[in-house]
Coordinates of C-alpha atoms and ligand atoms in Angstrom, one line a residue:
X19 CA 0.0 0.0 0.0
X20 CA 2.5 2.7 0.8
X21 CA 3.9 3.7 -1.9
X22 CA 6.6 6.7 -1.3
X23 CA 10.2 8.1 -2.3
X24 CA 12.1 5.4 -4.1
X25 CA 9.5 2.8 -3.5
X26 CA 7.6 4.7 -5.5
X27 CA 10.0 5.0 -8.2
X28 CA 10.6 1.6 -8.3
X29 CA 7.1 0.4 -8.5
X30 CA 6.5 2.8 -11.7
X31 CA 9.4 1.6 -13.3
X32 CA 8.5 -1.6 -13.0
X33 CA 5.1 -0.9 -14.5
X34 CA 6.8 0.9 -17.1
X35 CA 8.5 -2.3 -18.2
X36 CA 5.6 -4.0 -18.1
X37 CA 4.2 -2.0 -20.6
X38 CA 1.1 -0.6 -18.4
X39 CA -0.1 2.0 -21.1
X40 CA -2.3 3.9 -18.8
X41 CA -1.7 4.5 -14.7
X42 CA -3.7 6.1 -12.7
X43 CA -2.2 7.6 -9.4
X44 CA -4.6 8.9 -6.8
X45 CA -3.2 11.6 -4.6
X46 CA -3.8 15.3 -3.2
X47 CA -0.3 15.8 -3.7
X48 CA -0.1 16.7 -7.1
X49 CA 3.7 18.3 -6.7
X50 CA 5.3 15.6 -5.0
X51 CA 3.8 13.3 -7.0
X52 CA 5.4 14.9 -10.7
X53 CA 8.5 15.4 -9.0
X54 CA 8.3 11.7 -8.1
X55 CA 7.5 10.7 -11.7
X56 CA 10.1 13.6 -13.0
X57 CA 12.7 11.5 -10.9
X58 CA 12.0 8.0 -12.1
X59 CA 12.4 9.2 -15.6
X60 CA 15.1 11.5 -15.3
X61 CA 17.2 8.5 -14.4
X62 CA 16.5 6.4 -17.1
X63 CA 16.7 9.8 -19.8
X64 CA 12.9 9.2 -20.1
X65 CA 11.3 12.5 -21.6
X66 CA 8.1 13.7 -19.3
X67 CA 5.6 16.4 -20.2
X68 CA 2.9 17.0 -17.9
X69 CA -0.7 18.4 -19.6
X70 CA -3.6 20.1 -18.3
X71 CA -6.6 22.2 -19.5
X72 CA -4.9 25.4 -18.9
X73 CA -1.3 25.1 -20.0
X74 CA -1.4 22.4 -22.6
X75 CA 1.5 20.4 -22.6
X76 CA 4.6 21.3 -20.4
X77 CA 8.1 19.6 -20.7
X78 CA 9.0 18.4 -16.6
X79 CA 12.7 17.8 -17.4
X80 CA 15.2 19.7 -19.2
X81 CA 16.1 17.0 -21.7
X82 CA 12.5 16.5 -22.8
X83 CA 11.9 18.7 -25.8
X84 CA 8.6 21.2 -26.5
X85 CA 5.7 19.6 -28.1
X86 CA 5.2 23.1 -30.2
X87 CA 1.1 22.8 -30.4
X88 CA -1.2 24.0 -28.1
X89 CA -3.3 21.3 -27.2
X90 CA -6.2 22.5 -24.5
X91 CA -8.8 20.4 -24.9
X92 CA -8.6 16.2 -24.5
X93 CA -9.4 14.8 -27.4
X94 CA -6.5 16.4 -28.8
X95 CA -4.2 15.9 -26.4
X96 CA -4.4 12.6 -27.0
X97 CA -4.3 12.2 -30.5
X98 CA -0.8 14.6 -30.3
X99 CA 0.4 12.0 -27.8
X100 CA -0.2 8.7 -30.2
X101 CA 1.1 11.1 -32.8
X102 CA 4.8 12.5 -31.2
X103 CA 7.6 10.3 -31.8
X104 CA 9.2 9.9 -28.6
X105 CA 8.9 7.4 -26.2
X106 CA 7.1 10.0 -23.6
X107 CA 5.5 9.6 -20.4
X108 CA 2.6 11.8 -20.2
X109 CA 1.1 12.9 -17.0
X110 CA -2.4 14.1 -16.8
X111 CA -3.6 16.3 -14.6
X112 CA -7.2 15.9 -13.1
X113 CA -8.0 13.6 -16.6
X114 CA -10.9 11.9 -13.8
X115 CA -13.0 15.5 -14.6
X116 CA -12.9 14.8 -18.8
X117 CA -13.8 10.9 -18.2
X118 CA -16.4 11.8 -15.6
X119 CA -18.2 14.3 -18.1
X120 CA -17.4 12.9 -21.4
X121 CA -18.0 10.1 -23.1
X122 CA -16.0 11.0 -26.7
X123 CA -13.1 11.1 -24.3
X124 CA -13.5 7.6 -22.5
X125 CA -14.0 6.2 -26.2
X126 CA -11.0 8.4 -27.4
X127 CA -8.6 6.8 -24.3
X128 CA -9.7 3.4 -24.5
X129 CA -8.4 3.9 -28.1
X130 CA -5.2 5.3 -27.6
X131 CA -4.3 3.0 -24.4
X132 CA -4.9 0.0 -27.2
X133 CA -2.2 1.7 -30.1
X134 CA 0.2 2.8 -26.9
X135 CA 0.1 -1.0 -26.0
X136 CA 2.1 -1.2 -29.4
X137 CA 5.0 1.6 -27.9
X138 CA 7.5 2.2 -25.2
X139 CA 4.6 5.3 -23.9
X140 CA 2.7 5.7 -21.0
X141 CA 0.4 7.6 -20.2
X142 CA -0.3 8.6 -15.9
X143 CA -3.7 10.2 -15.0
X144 CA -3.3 12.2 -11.2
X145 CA -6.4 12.3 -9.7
X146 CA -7.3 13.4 -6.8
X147 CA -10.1 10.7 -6.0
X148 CA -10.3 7.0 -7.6
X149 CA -13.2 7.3 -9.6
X150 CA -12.7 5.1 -13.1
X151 CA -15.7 4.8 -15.7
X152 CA -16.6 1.1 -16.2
X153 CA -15.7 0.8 -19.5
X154 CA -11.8 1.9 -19.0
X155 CA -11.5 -0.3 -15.9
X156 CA -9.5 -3.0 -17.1
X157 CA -7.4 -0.8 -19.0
X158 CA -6.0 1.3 -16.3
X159 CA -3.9 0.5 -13.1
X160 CA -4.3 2.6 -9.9
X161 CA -1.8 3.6 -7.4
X162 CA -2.3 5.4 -4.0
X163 CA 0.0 7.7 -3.5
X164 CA 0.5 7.7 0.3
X165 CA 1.5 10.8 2.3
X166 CA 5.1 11.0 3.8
X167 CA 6.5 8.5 5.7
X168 CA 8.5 9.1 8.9
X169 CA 12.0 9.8 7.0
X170 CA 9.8 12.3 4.5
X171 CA 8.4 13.5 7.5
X172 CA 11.4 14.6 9.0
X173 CA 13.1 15.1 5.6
X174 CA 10.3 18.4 5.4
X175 CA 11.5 19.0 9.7
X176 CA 14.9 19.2 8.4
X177 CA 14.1 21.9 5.5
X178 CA 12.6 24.3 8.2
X179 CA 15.8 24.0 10.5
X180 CA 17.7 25.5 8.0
X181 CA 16.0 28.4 7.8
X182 CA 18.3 31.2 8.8
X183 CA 16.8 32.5 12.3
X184 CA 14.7 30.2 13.1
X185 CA 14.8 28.8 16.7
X186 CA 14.7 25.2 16.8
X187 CA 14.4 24.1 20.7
X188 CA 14.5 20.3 19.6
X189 CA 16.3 17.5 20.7
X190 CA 17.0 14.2 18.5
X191 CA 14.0 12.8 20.4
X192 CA 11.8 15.8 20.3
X193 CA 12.4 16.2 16.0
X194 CA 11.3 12.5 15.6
X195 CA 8.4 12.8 18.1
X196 CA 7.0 16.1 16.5
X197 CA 7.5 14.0 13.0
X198 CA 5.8 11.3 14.0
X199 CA 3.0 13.2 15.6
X200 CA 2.6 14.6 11.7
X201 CA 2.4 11.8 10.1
X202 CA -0.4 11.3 7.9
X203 CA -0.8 14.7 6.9
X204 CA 0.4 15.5 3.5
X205 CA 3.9 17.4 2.3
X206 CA 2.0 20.7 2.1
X207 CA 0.0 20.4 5.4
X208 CA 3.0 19.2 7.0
X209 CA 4.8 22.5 6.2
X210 CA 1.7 24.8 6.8
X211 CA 1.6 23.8 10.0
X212 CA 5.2 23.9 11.2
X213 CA 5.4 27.5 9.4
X214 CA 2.5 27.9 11.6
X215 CA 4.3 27.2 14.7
X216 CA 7.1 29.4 13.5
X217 CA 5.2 32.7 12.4
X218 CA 3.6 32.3 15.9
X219 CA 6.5 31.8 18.3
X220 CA 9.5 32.1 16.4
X221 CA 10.7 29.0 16.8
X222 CA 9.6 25.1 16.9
X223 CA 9.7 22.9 19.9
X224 CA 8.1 19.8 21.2
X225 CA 4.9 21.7 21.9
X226 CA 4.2 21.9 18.4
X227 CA 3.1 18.5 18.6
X228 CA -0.5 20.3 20.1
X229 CA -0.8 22.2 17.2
X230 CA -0.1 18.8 14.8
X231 CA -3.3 17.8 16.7
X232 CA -5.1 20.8 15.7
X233 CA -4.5 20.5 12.4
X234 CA -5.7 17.0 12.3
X235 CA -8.7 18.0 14.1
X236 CA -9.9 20.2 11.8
X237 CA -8.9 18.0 8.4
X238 CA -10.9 15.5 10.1
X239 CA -13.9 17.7 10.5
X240 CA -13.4 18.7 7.2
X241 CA -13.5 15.4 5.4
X242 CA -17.4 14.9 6.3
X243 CA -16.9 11.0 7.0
X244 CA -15.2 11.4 10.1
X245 CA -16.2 13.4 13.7
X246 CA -14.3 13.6 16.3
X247 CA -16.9 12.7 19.3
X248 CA -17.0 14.2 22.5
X249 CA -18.3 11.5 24.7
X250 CA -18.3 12.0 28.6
X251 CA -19.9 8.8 29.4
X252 CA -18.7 6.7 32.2
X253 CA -18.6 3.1 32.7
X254 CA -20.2 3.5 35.8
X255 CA -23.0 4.8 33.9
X256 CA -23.3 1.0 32.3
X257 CA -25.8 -1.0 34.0
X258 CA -25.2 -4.7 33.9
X259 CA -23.2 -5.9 30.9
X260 CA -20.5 -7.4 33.2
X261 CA -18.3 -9.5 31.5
X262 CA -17.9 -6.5 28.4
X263 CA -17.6 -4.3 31.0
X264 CA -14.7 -6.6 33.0
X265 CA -13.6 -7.3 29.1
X266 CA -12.7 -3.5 28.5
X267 CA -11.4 -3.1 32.2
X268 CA -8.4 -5.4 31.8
X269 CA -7.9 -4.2 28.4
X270 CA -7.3 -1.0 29.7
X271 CA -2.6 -0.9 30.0
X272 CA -2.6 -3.3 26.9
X273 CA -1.6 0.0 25.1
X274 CA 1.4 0.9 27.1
X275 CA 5.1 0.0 26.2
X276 CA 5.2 -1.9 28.9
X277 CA 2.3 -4.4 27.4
X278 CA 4.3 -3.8 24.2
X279 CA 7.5 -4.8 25.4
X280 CA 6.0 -7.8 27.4
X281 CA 4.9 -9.2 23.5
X282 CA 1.3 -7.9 23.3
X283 CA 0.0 -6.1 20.1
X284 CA -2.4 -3.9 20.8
X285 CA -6.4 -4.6 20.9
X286 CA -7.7 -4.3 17.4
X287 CA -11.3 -4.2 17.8
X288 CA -14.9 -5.1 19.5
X289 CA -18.4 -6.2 17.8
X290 CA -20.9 -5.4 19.6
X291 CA -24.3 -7.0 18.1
X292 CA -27.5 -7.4 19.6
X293 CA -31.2 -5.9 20.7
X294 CA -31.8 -2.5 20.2
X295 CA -31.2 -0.4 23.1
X296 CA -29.4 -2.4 25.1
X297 CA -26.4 -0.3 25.3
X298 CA -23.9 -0.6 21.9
X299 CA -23.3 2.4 21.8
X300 CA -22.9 3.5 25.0
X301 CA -20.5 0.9 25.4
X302 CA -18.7 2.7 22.2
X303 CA -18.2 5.8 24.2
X304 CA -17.4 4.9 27.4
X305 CA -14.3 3.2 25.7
X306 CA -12.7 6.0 24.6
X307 CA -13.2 7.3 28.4
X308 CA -11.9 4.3 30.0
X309 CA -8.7 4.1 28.2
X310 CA -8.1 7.9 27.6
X311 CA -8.1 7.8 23.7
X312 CA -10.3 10.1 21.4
X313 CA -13.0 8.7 19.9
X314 CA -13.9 9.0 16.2
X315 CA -17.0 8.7 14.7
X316 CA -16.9 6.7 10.8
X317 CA -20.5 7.9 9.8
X318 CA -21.3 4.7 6.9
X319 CA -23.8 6.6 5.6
X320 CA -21.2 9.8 4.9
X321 CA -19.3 7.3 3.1
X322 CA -21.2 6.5 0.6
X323 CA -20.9 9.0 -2.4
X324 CA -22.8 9.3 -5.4
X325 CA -20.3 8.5 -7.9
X326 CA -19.1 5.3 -8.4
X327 CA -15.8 4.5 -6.8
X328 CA -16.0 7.4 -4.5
X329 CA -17.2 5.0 -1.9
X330 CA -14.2 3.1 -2.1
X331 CA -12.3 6.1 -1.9
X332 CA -14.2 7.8 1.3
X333 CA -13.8 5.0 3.0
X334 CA -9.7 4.9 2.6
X335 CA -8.9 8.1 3.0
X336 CA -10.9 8.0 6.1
X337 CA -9.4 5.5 7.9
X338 CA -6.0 6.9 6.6
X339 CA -7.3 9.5 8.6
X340 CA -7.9 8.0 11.5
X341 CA -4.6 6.4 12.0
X342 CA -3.2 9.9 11.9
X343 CA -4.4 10.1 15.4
X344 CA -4.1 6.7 16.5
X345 CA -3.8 5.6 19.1
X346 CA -8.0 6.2 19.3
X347 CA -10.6 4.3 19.1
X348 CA -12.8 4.3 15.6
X349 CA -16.6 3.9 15.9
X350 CA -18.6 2.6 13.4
X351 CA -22.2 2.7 14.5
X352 CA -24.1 0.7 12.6
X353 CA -22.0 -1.0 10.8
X354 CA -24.9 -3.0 8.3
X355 CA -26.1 0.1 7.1
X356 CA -23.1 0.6 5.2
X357 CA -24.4 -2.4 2.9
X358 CA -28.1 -1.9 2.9
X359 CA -27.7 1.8 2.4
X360 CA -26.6 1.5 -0.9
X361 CA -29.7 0.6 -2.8
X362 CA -29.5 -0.9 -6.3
X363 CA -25.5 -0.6 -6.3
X364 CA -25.2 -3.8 -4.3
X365 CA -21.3 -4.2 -5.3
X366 CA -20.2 -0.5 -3.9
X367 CA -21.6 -2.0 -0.9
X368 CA -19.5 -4.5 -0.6
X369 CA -16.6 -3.3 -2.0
X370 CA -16.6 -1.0 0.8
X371 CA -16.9 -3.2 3.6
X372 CA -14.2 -5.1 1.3
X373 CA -12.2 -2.1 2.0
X374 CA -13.2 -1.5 5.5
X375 CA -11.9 -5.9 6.0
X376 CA -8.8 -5.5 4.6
X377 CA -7.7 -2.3 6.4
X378 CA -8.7 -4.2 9.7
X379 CA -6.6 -7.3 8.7
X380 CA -3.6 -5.0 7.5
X381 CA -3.7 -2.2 9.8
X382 CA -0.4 -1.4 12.0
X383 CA -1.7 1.4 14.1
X384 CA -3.0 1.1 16.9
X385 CA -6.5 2.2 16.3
X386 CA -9.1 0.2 17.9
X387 CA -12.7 -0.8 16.2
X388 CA -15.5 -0.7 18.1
X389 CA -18.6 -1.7 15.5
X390 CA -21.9 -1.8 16.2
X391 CA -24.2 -3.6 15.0
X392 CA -28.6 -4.4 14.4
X393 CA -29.9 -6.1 11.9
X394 CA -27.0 -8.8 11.6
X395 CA -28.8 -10.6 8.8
X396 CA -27.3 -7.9 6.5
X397 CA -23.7 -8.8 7.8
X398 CA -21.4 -10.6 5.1
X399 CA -20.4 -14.2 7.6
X400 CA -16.2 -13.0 6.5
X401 CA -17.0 -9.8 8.8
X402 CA -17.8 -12.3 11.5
X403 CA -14.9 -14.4 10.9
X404 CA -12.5 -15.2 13.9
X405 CA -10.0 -13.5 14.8
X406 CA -11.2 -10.1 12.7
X407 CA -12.3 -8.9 15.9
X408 CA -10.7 -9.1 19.5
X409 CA -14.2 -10.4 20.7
X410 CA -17.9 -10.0 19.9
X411 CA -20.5 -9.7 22.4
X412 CA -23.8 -10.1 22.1
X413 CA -26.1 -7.6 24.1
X414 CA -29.5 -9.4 25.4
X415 CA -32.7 -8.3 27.3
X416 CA -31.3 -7.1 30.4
X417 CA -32.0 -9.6 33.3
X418 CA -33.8 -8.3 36.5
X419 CA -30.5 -8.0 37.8
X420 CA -29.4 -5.8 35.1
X421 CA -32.5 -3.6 34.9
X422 CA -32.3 -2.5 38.8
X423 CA -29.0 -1.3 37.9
X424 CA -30.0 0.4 35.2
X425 CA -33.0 1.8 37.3
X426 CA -29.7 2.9 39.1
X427 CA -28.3 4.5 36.7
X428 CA -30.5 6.3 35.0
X429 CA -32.2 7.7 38.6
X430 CA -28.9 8.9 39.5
X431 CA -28.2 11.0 36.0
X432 CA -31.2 12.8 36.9
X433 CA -31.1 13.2 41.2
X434 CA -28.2 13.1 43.5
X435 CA -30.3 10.7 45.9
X436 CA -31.9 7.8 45.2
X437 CA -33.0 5.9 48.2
X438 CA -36.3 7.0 48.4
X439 CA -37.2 4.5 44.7
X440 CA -38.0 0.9 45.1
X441 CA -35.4 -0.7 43.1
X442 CA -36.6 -4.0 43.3
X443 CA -39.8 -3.9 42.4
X444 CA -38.9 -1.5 39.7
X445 CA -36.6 -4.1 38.4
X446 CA -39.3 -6.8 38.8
X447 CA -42.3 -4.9 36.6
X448 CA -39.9 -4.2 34.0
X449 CA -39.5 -7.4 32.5
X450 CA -38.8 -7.4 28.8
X451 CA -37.7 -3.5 28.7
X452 CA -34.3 -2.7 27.5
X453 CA -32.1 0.2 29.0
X454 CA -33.1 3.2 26.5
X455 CA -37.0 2.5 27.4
X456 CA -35.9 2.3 31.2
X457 CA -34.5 5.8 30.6
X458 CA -37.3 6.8 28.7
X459 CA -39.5 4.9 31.2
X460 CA -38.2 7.6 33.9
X461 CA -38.1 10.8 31.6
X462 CA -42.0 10.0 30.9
X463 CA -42.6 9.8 34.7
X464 CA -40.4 12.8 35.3
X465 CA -42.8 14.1 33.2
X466 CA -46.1 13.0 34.7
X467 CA -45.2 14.3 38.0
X468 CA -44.1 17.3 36.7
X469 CA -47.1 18.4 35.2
X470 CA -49.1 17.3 38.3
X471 CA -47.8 20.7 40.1
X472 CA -44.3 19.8 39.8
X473 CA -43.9 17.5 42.6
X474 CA -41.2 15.1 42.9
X475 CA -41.7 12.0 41.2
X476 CA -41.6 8.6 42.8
X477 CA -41.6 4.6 42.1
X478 CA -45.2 4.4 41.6
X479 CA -45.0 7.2 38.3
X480 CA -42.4 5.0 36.9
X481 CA -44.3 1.8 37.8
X482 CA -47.3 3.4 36.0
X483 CA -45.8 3.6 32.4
X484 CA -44.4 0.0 32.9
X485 CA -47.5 -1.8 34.4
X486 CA -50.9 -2.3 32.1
X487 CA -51.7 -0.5 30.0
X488 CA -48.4 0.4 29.7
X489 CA -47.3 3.4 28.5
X490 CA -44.3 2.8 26.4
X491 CA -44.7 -0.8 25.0
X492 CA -41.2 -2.7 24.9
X493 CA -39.7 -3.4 21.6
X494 CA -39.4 -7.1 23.2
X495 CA -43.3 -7.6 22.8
X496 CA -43.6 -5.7 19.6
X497 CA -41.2 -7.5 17.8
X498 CA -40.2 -10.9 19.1
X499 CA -39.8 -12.2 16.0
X500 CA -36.9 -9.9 15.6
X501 CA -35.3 -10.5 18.7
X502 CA -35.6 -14.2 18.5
X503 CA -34.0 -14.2 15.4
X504 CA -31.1 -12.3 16.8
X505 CA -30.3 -14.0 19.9
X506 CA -29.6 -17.3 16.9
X507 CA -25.9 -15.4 17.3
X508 CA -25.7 -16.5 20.8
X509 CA -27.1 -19.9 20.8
X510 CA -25.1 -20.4 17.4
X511 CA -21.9 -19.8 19.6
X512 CA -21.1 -16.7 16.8
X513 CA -21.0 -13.9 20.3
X514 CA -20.3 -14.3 23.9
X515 CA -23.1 -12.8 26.2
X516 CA -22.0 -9.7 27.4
X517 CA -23.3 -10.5 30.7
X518 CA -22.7 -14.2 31.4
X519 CA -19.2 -15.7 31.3
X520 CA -20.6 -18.7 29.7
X521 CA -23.1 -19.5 27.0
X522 CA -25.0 -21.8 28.6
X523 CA -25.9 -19.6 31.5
X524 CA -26.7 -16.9 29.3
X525 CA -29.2 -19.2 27.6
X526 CA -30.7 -20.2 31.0
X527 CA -31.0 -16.9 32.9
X528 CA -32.1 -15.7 29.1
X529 CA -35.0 -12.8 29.8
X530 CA -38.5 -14.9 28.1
X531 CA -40.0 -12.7 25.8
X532 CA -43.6 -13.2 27.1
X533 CA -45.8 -15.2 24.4
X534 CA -43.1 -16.0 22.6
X535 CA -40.6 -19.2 22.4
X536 CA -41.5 -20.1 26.2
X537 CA -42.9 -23.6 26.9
X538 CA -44.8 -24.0 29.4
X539 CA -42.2 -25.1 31.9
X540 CA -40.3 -22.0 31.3
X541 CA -40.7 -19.0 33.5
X542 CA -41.0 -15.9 32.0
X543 CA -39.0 -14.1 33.5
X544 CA -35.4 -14.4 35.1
Ligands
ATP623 N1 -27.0 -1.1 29.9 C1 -27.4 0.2 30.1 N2 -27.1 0.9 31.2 C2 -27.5 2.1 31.3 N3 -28.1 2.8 30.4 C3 -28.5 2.2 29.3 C4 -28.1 0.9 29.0 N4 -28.5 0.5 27.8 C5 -29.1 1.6 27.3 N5 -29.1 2.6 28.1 C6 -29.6 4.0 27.9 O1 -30.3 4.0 26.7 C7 -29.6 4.9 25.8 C8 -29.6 4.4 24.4 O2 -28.8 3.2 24.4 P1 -27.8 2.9 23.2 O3 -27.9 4.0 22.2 O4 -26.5 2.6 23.7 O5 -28.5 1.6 22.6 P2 -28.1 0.8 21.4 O6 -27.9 -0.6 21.8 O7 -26.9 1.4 20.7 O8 -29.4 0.8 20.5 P3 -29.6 0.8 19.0 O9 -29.4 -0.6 18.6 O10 -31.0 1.3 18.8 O11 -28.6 1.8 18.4 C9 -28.3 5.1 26.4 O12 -27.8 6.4 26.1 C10 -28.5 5.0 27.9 O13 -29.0 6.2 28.4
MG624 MG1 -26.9 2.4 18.8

């Protein structure tokens, strides 16, 4: 995947060999990348002209000669290129915006790439997105071009310490950790910031590394995909749920050298699947609390473009993004929607959770995963797969257990004392209700007793909405199909319970949804 410096190089020369008439490069960094290509050729005496709409053709290194024709529109361009007799490479700027608008040129290239085949030319497209009409997409090999690596990094440090009075208060350490803490930003943000940080202060130091931050802060907010989330949520504020919640707990120093240097790798990433309302999300924020890492938010839904191939291409650049600020945790809410979102274009779907698979199997940084997940019908079974995730839990009906802590927790949110509500029976009416109706279970009290003169409310409000004829009806009674269906994950052996160390147990203590599944000899309740 990375593909920088003489890597770089070396890869397109090797494609040049191989005769690939027509490369695509996909890259922000238009500059670095001609100099790149000027580079490879320049050893080899290749001549290189680079073209776009405005200048025509442009000669990138002094031994390659003029073309003498303007040539500003496409179609032209490339019938001078099949026409010049020189063994060129021709670089084309933003060539994606003629194939996206016009089909004479698509027809036009698909030509040309077929008599090139036939010569020692070649023909690069720089893009700054992958998009590639159908019909040239077997005619055209794509390259990301990745942003600096460390040694870039601190190959573009270096430029600014040379600067005549600039004050560099760095030591060895402190220039690689304020390179490192830049990494993933291109060449040209890498530079606005450090001149930043030197138009500011007058000089660059380790606390520079802050404004690095910044600056990813606000590309991230900028790319539309990606949010940085502000969660204060605590794990205290997670009723029941005990063996996820004992799961994150011990996870919590696995990030530190010491873990590292003891031989374990990092977590990579959670699943969390199951009824709705039961606390996924939650979960997600409170572990970006727990172990002190910012928590990003991948909205699926952002991802999805209109254009073909863009999908493919949000996706990447935003989970490049995200191990820019790694180590964090990465949320995914909702992970299905991603495929069912999609609509007739069933492959983009795919594709991008193709994308989203192989960055998780790949990935070297330590961001951690935490996807949620509903309607797990619409999951591919390879998503699933062991070892992909670090564990997947499988959030049930809360057991009576679990609902007077909830009771718990969502009493104290709202009053600083709570001895004066009956827990217990609370717990005991509630049979069936997941945590976000519990919470809404004591809002719509709150409520009631509010608008009876404003006195304070008490267990019998809340038992009110609970107890026939209810007030909010649980999604357990309205859709037990649903839920049945769902909990096939746990007795399937596919998730652990997230409250019972063991299956079996699980299945026992299982919350009955009344009317449903529950012979005779069952209790309905837990
Ligand atoms: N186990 C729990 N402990 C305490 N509060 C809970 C719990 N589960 C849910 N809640 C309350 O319900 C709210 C909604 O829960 P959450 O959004 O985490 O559910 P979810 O499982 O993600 O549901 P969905 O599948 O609909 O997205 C939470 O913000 C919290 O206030
Ligand atoms: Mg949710």
């Amino acid at each position: 995947m990375a593909r920088q410096g003489s890597s770089f190089q070396d890869e397109l020369n090797l494609y040049f060999k191989a005769r690939f008439s027509l490369i695509n490069v996909v890259t922000v960094e238009e500059e670095r990348v001609l100099k790149e290509i000027a580079d490879a050729c320049s050893s080899r005496g290749r001549p290189v002209y680079s073209w776009d709409i405005a200048d025509g053709f442009v000669p990138l290194t002094e031994a390659t000669g003029e073309v003498g024709r303007p040539a500003r529109d496409p179609v032209t361009a490339l019938e001078i290129i099949v026409k010049l007799e020189q063994d060129a490479v021709f670089v084309l700027k933003d060539f994606h915006r003629m194939w996206e608008r016009n089909p004479q040129v698509v027809r036009k290239l698909k030509n040309v790439v077929q008599t090139l085949k036939r010569t020692r030319k070649n023909i690069i497209v720089t893009s700054s997105r992958n998009y590639i009409p159908e019909e040239l997409a077997d005619q055209v090999y794509v390259i990301d071009f990745e942003p600096p690596d460390f040694e870039g990094m601190k190959q573009i440090l270096d430029t600014f310490t040379r600067i005549p009075n600039v004050r560099i208060d760095l030591t060895d350490l402190g220039r690689e950790k304020l390179a490192r803490s830049a990494l993933g930003l291109t060449a040209n943000q890498a530079q606005r910031v450090f001149s930043k940080a030197i138009v500011t202060k007058g000089s660059l130091d380790e606390q520079d590394i802050d404004l690095v931050t910044q600056e990813k802060k606000s590309i991230i907010r900028a790319s539309g995909a990606l949010e940085f989330f502000a969660a204060t949520e605590t794990i205290e504020q997670v009723g029941g749920l005990d063996v996820l919640k004992q799961w994150l707990r011990s996870r919590e120093n696995c990030f530190s050298q010491q873990a590292a240097d003891y031989g374990l790798l990092p977590p990579k990433g959670l699943l969390l699947v199951g009824i709705p309302g039961t606390g996924k999300s939650l979960t997600a924020k409170v572990v970006s609390g727990l172990w002190r890492q910012p928590l990003i938010r991948l909205d699926m839904g952002a991802v999805f473009g209109s254009l073909v191939g863009q999908s493919e291409e949000n996706i990447r650049r935003a989970l490049r993004l995200a191990e820019t600020v790694s180590p964090c945790v990465l949320w995914i809410d909702e992970v299905e929607k991603g495929i069912a979102d999609t609509g007739g274009d069933s492959g983009t779907g795919s594709r991008v959770f193709g994308t989203l698979l192989s960055w998780m199997e790949d990935k070297q940084k330590p961001v951690f995963v935490v996807c949620t997940a509903n309607n797990i019908s619409r999951i591919p079974p390879e998503f699933s797969r062991a070892g992909r995730f670090d564990a997947i839990f499988f959030l049930d009906l809360p057991t009576r257990r679990e609902r007077r802590e909830i009771f718990g927790v969502q009493l104290l949110k709202r009053r600083p004392v709570i001895d004066q509500f009956d827990l217990d029976a609370l717990a005991e009416a509630s049979s069936g209700y997941v945590g976000s109706e519990i919470e809404q279970a004591v809002v719509a009290a709150m409520v009631r007793a509010f608008n009876d003169g404003a006195r304070e409310f008490n267990t019998a409000d809340i038992l009110r909405v609970i107890t026939p004829p209810v007030e909010i009806v649980p999604l357990s009674s309205s859709q037990k199909d649903n839920i049945e269906r769902l909990r096939q994950w746990l007795i399937e052996g596919r998730a652990r319970s997230a409250s019972f160390p063991e299956v079996n147990s699980a299945l026992q203590e299982q919350v009955r949804v009344p009317g449903f599944a529950a012979a005779p000899d069952l209790e309905l309740d837990d």
